[in-house]
GROMACS .gro file of C-alpha atoms in nm:
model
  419
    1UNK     CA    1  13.421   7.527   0.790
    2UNK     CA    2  13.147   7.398   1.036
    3UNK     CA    3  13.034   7.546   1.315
    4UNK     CA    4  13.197   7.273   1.577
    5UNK     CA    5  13.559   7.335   1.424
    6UNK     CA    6  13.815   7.618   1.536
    7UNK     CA    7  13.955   7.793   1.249
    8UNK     CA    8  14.201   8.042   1.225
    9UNK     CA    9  14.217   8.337   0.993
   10UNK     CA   10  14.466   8.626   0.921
   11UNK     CA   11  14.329   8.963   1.014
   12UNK     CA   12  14.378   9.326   0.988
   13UNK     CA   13  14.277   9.636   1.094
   14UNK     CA   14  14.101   9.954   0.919
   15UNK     CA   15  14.186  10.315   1.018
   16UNK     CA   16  13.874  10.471   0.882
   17UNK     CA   17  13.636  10.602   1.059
   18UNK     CA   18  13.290  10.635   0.934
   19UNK     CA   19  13.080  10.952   0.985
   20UNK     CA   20  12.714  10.956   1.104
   21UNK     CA   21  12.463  11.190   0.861
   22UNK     CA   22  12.411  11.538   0.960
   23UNK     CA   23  12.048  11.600   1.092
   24UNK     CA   24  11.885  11.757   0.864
   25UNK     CA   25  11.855  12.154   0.913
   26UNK     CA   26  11.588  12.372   0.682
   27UNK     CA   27  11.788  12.679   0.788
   28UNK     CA   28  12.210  12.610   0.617
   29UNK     CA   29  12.252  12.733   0.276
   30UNK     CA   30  11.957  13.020   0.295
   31UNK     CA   31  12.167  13.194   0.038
   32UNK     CA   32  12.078  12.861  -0.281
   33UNK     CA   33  11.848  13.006  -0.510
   34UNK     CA   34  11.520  12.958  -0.491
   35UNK     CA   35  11.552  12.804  -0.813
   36UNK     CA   36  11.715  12.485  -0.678
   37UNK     CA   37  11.414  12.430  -0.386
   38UNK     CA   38  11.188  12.192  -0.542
   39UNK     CA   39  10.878  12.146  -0.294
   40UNK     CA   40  10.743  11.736  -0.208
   41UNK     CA   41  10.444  11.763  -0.456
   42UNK     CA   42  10.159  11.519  -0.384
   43UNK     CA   43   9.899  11.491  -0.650
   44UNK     CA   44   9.555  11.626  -0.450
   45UNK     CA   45   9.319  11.435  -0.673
   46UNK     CA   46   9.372  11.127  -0.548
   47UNK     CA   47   9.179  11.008  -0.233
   48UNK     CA   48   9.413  10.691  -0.065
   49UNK     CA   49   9.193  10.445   0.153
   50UNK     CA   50   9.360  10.325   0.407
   51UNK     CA   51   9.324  10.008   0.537
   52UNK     CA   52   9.486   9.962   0.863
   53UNK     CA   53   9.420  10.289   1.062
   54UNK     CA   54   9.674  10.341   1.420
   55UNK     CA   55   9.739  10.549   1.668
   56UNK     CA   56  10.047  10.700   1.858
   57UNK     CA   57  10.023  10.536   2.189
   58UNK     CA   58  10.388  10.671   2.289
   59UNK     CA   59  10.688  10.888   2.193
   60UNK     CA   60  11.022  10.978   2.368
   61UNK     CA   61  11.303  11.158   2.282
   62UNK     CA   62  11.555  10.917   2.455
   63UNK     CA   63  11.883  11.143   2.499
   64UNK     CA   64  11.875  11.509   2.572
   65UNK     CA   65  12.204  11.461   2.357
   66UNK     CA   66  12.179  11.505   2.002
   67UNK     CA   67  12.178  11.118   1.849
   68UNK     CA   68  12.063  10.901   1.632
   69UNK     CA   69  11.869  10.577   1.650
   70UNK     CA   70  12.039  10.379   1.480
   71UNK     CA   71  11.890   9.992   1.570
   72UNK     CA   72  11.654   9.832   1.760
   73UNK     CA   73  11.502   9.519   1.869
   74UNK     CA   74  11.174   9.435   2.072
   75UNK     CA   75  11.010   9.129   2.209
   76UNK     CA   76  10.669   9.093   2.288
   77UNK     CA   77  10.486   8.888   2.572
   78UNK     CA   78  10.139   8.974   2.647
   79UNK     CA   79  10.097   9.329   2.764
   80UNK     CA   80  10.498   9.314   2.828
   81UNK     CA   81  10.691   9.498   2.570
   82UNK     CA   82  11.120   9.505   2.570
   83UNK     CA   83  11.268   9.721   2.352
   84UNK     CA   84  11.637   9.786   2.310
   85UNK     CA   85  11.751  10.080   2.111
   86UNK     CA   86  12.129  10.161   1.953
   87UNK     CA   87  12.208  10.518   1.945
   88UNK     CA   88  12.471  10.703   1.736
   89UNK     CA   89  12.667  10.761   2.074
   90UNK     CA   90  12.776  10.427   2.103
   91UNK     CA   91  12.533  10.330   2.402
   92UNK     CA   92  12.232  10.101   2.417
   93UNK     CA   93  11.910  10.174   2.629
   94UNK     CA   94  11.624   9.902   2.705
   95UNK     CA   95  11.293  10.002   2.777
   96UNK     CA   96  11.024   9.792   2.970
   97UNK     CA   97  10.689   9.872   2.919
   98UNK     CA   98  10.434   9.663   3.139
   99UNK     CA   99  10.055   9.753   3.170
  100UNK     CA  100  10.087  10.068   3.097
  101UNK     CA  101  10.470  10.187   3.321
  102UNK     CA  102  10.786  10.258   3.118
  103UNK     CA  103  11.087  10.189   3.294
  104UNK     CA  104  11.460  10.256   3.148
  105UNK     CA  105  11.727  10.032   3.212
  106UNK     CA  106  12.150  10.123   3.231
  107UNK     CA  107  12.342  10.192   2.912
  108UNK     CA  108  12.505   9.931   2.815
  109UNK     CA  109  12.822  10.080   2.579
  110UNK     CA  110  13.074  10.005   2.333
  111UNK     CA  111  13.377  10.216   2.215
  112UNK     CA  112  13.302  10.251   1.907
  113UNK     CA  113  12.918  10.269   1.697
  114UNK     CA  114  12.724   9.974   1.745
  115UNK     CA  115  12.629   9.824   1.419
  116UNK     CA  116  12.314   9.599   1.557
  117UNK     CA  117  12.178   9.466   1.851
  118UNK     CA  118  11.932   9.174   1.914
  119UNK     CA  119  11.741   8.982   2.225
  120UNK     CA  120  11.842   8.637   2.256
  121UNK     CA  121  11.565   8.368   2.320
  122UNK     CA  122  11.315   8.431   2.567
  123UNK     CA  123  11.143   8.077   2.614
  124UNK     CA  124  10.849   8.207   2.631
  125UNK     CA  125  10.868   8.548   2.842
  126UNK     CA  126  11.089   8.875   2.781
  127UNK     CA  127  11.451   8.800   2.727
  128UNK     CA  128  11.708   8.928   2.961
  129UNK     CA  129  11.997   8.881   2.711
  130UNK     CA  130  12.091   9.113   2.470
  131UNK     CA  131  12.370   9.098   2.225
  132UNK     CA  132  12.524   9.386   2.102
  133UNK     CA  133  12.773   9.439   1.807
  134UNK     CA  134  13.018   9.733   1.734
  135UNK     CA  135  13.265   9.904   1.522
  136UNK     CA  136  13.495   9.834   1.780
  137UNK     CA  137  13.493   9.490   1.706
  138UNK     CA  138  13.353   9.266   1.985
  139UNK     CA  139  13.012   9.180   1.988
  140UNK     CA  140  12.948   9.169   2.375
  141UNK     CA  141  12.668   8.954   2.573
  142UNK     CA  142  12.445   9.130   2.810
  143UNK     CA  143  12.271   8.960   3.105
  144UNK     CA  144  12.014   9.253   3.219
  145UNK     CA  145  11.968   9.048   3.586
  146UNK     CA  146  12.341   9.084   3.655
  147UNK     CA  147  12.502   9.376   3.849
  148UNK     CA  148  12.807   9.339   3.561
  149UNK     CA  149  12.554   9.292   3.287
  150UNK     CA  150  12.836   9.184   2.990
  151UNK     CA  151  12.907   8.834   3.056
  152UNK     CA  152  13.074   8.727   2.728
  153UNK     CA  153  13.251   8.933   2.465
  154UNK     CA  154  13.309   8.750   2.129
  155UNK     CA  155  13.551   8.868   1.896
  156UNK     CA  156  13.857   8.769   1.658
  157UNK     CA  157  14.175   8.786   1.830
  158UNK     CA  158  14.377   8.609   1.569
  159UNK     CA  159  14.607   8.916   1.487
  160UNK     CA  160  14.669   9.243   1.720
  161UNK     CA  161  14.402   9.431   1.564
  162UNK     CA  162  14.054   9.350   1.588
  163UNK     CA  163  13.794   9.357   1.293
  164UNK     CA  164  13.535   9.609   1.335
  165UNK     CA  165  13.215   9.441   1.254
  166UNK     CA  166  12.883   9.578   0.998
  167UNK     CA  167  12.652   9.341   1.124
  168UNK     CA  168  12.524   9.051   1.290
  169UNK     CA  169  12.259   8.819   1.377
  170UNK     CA  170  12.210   8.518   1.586
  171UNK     CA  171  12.086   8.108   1.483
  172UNK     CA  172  11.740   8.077   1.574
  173UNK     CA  173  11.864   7.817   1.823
  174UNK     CA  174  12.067   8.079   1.997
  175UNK     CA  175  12.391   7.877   1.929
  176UNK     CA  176  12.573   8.042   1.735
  177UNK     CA  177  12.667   8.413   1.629
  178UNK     CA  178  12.768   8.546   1.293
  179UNK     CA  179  12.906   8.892   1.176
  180UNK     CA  180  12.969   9.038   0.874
  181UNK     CA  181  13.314   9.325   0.820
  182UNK     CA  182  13.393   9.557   0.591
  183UNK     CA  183  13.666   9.525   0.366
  184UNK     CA  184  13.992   9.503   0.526
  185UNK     CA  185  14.273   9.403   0.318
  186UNK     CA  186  14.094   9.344   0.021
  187UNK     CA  187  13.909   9.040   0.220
  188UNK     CA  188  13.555   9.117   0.339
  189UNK     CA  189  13.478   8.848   0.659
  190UNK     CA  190  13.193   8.616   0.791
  191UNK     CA  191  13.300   8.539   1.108
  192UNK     CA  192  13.173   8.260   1.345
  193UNK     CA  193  13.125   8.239   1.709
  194UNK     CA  194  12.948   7.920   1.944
  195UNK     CA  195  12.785   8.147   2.194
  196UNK     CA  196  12.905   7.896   2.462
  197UNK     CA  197  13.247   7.987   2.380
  198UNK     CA  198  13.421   8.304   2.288
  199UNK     CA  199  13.642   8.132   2.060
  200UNK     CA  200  13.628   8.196   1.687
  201UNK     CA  201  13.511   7.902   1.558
  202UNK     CA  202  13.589   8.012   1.167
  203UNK     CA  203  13.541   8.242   0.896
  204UNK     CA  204  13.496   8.326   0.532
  205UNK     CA  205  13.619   8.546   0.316
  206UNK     CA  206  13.620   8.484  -0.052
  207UNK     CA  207  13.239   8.511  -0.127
  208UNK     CA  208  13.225   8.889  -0.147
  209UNK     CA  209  13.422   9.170  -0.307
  210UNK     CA  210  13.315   9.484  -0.087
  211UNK     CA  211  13.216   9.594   0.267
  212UNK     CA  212  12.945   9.338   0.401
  213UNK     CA  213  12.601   9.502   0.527
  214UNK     CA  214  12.403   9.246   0.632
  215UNK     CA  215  12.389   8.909   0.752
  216UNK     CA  216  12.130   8.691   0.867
  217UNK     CA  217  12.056   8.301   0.988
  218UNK     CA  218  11.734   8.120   0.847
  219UNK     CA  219  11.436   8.162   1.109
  220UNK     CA  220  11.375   7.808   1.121
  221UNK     CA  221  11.727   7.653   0.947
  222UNK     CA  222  11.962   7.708   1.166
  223UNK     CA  223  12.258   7.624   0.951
  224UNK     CA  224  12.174   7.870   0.653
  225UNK     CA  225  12.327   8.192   0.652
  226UNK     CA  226  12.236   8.474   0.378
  227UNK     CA  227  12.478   8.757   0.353
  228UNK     CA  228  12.454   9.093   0.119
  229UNK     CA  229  12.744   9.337   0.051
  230UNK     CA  230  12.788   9.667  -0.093
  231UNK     CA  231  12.918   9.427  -0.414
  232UNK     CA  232  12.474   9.360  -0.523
  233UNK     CA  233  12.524   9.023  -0.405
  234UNK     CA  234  12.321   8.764  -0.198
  235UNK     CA  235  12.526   8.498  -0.081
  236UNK     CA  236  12.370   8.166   0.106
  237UNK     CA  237  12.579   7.937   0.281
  238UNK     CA  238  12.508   7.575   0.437
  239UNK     CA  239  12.741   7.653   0.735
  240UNK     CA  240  12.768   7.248   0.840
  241UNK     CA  241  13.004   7.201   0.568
  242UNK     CA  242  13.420   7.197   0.567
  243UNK     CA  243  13.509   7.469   0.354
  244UNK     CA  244  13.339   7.814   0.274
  245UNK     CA  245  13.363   7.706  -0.165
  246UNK     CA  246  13.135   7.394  -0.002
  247UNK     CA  247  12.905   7.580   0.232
  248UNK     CA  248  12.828   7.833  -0.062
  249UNK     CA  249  12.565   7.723  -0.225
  250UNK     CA  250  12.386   7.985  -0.402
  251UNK     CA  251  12.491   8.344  -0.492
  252UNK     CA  252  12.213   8.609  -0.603
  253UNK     CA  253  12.307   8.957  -0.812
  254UNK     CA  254  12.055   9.229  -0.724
  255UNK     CA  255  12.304   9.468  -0.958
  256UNK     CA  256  12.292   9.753  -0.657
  257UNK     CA  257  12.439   9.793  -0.307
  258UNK     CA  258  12.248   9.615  -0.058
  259UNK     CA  259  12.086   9.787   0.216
  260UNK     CA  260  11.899   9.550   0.397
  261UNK     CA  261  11.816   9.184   0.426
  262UNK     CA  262  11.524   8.992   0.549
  263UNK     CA  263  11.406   8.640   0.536
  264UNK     CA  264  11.022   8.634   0.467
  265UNK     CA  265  10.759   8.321   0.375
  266UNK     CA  266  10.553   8.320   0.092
  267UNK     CA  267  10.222   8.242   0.067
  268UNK     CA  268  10.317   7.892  -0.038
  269UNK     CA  269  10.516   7.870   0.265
  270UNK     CA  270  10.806   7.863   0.042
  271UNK     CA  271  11.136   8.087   0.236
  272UNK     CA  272  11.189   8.434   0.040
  273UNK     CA  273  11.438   8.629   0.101
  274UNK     CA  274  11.344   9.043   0.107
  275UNK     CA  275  11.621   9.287  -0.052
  276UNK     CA  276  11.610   9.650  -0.005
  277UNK     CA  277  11.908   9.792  -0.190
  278UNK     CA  278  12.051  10.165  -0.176
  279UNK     CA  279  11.858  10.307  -0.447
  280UNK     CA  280  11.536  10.203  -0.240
  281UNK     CA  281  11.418   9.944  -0.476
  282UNK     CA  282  11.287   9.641  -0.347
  283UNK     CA  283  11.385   9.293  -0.469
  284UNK     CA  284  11.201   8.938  -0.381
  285UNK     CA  285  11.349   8.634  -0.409
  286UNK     CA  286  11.286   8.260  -0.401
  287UNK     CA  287  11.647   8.084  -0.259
  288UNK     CA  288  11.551   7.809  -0.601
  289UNK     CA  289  11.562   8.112  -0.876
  290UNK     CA  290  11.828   8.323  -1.042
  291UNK     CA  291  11.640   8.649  -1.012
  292UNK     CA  292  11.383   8.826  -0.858
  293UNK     CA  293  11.034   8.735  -0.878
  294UNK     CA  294  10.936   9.076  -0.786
  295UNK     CA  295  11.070   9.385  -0.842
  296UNK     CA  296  10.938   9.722  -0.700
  297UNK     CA  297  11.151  10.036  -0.827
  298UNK     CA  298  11.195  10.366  -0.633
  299UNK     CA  299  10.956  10.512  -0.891
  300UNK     CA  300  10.656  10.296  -0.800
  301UNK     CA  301  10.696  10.280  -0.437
  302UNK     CA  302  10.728  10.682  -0.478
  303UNK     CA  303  10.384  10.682  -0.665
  304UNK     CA  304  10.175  10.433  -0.480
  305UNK     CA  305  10.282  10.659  -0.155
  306UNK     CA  306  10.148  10.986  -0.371
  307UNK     CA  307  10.476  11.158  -0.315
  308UNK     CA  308  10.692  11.368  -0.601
  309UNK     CA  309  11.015  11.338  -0.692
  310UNK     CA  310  11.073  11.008  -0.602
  311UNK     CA  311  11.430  11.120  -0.528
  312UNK     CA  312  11.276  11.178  -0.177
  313UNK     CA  313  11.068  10.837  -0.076
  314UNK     CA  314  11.313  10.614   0.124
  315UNK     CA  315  11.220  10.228   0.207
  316UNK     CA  316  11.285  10.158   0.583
  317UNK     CA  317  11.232   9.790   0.597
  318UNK     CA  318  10.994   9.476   0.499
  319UNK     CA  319  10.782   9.334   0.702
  320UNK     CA  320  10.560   9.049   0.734
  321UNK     CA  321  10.194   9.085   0.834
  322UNK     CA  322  10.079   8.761   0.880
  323UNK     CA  323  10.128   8.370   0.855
  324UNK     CA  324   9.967   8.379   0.533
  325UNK     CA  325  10.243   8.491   0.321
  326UNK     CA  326  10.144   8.833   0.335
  327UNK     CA  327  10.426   9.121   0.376
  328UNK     CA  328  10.459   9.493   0.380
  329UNK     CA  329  10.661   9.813   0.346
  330UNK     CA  330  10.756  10.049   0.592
  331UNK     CA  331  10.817  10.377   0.365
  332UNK     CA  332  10.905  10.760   0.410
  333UNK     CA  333  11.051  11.039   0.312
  334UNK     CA  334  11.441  11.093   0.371
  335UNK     CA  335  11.401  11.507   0.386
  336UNK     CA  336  11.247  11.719   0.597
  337UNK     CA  337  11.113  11.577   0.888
  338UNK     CA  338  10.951  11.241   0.763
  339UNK     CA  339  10.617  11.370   0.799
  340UNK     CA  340  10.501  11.103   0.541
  341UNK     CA  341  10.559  10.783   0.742
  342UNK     CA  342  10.345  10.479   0.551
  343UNK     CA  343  10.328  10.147   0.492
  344UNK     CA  344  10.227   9.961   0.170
  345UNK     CA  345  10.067   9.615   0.103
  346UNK     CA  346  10.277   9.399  -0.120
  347UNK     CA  347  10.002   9.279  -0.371
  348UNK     CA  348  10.211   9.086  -0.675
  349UNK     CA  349  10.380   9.407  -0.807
  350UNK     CA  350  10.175   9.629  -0.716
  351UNK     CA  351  10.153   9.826  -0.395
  352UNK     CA  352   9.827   9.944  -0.190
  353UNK     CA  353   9.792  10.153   0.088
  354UNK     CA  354   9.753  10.018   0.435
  355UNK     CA  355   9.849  10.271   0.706
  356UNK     CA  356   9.926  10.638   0.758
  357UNK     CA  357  10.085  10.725   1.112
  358UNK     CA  358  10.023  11.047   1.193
  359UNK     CA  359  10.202  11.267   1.414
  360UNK     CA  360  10.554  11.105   1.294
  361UNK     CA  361  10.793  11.371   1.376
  362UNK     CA  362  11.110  11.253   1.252
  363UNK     CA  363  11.338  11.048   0.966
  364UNK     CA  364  11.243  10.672   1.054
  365UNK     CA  365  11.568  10.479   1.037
  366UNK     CA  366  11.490  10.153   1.214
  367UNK     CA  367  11.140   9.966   1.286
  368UNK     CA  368  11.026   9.654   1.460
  369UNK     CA  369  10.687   9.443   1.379
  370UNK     CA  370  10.475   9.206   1.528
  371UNK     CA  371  10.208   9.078   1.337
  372UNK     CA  372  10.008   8.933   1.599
  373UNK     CA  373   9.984   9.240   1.780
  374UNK     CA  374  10.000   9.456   1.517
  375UNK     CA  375  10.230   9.703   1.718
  376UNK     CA  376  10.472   9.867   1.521
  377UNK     CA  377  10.776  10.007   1.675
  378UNK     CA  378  10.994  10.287   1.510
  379UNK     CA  379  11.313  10.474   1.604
  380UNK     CA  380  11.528  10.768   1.356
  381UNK     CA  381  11.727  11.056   1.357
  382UNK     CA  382  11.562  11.297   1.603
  383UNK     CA  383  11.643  11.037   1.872
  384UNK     CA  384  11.301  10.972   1.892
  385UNK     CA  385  11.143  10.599   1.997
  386UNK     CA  386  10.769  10.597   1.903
  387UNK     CA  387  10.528  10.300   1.930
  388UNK     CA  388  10.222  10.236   1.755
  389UNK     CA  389   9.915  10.030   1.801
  390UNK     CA  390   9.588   9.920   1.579
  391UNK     CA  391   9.349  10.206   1.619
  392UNK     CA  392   8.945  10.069   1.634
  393UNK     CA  393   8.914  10.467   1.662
  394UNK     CA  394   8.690  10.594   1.367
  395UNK     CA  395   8.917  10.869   1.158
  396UNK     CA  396   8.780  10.939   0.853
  397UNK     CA  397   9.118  11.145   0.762
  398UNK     CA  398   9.286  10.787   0.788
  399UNK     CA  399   9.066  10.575   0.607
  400UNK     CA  400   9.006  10.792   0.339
  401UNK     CA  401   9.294  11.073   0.285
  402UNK     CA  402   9.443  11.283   0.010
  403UNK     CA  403   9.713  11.329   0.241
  404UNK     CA  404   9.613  11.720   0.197
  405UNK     CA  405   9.567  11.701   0.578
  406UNK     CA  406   9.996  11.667   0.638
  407UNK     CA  407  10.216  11.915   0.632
  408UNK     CA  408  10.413  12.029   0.317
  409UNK     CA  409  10.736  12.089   0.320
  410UNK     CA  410  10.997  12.258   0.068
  411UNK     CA  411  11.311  12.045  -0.013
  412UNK     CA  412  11.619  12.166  -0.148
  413UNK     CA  413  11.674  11.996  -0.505
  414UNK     CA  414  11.929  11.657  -0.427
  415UNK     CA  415  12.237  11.780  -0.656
  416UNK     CA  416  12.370  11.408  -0.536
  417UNK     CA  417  12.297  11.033  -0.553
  418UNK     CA  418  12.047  10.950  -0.331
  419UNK     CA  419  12.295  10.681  -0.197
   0.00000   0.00000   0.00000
């Protein structure tokens, strides 16, 4: 398939619904033993120096509903912030912040949970398009100048039922869309859409065995697609040629579920691609080797953040920090109420500490980074958005902490996989 050719494919539909998690609540099961609470130990003799010290410069709970953010996107253009936020109730809100005034725009909704949603280009100032992509199967195009703000709605109308789509991203040309399904049939799909057209342009659906969870276009190639799947494996496609056997051209086994995707540059400038699977390891890869170049297990991400078991440190995404090949982790804690919201310098395989923000008051499920800014945005399941700047603020508790100074909490002991 290329992505100038029409291409029809069979389809079918999936009658499962999917669940969101319960919030968290310290007060069901009062009756388990006290046996089976095992309290988030952090070992007090160690003083953590912190490189990178911020501060909370806003928080909003942005539903008096009880949901879930679930995604988000931002752009950044001088003191002009957009961010657009996906929440468990199948809406979409945008905030503008400019100088220093928040405004909130419409909902924008689907009718079933939205699985992503992403600005399109902005040509140098804030994008007013957003694209949004559901369960419901359509991924619709918003216009936030228009009156009727969805101008488009892409989708695969081949057969009566539509696909409901895991994911999605856009070609860093803004040409073309691409979603990822989960398995419906037996056939997990890669789907293809010119965004000047609704029409399908094609599809695959050989290259992976299992629901697909992420999928995402080269930042600079815009013909290179990666795509992971609940299956452990990293697909990359050359999306110019005829036939989907053609266009794959390299498949990766991270031997877990995949969680999350990024594309990342090394310090070489070579591409990398960033895995974070569902056991919260961490997996770097070069697109020219068979495996990893740098593994970071659940174990050593739990100990560089000073927190015991490691049953309860959760990886929330990778970011890069600079155009130097430098990248970091966002990290927490998936109990509780995330009180223990870090991030960690990638140094080889090892991990250093680079921030603490404070005052996080929530389970971070979602976070946007710009490294010229430094602002770091983050959204979770209190329905909280928070946003966080570089700090010149002298706080000796966050340059030089024990973390003795956050709250402990007790956990109930996980009697399941933490996946």
């Amino acid at each position: 398939m290329t992505l100038n050719e029409d291409h029809e494919i069979s389809s079918s539909n999936s009658d499962e619904e999917q669940d969101y998690p319960s919030h968290t609540d310290d007060d069901e099961n009062e009756d388990i033993d006290k046996d089976d609470i095992e309290p988030l130990v952090f070992d007090d003799s160690k003083e953590i120096y912190y490189t990178n010290k911020y501060k909370q410069i806003f928080e909003e709970v942005v539903s008096l509903d009880d949901v879930y953010i679930l995604n988000l996107d931002a752009q950044k253009f001088g003191q002009s912030v957009r961010v657009a936020i996906a929440l468990s109730n199948f809406t979409c809100k945008i905030y503008d912040f400019d100088d220093g005034n928040k405004s909130v725009g419409d909902c924008l909704e689907h009718k079933n949970k939205i699985a992503d949603v992403k600005f399109g280009s902005g040509n140098n100032q804030l994008s007013s398009i957003v694209y949004t992509a559901s369960e419901d199967g359509t991924i619709k195009l918003w216009d936030l100048r228009l009156k009727e703000k969805c101008v488009s709605v892409f989708k695969d109308d081949s057969d009566a039922c539509l696909k409901p789509l895991s994911c999605f991203d856009i070609s860093c040309d803004g040409r073309f869309l691409v979603a990822g399904t989960d398995v419906l049939k037996d056939d997990a799909f890669l789907l293809f859409w010119d965004v000047r057209s609704t029409n399908l342009l094609g599809g695959y659906w050989d290259s992976h065995q299992n629901d697909i969870t992420q999928v995402k276009f080269h930042p600079t190639e815009d013909k290179t697609v990666i795509s992971g799947s609940v299956d452990g494996i990293i697909n990359l496609f050359d999306v110019t040629q005829t036939t989907e056997n053609e266009a794959l051209q390299l498949s990766l086994n991270t031997n877990s579920s995949i969680s999350n995707l990024k594309w990342l540059k090394s310090k070489n400038g070579d591409s990398v691609i960033s895995c974070i699977t569902n056991t919260e390891d961490v997996q770097l890869w070069y697109t020219t080797d068979s495996s990893p170049y740098i593994t970071i297990s659940r174990d050593t991400i739990s100990n560089s953040m000073n927190l015991k078991p490691d049953v309860h440190s959760q990886v929330i995404n990778c970011h890069q920090t600079d155009q130097n090949g430098n990248c970091m982790l966002l990290v927490g804690n998936n109990h509780g109420k995330g009180e223990h919201l870090q991030s960690l310098n990638i140094n080889g395989h090892e991990l250093t500490p680079r921030t603490l923000f404070k005052n996080n008051k929530q389970i971070i499920r979602c976070s946007w980074y710009d490294y010229n800014s430094g602002v770091m945005i983050t959204g979770g399941e209190a329905g909280i958005l928070s946003i966080w700047d570089p700090s010149d603020e002298i706080d000796v508790n966050n340059e030089k902490c024990s973390l003795k100074s956050l709250p402990k909490v007790s956990l109930k002991k996980s009697t399941t996989k933490p996946y």
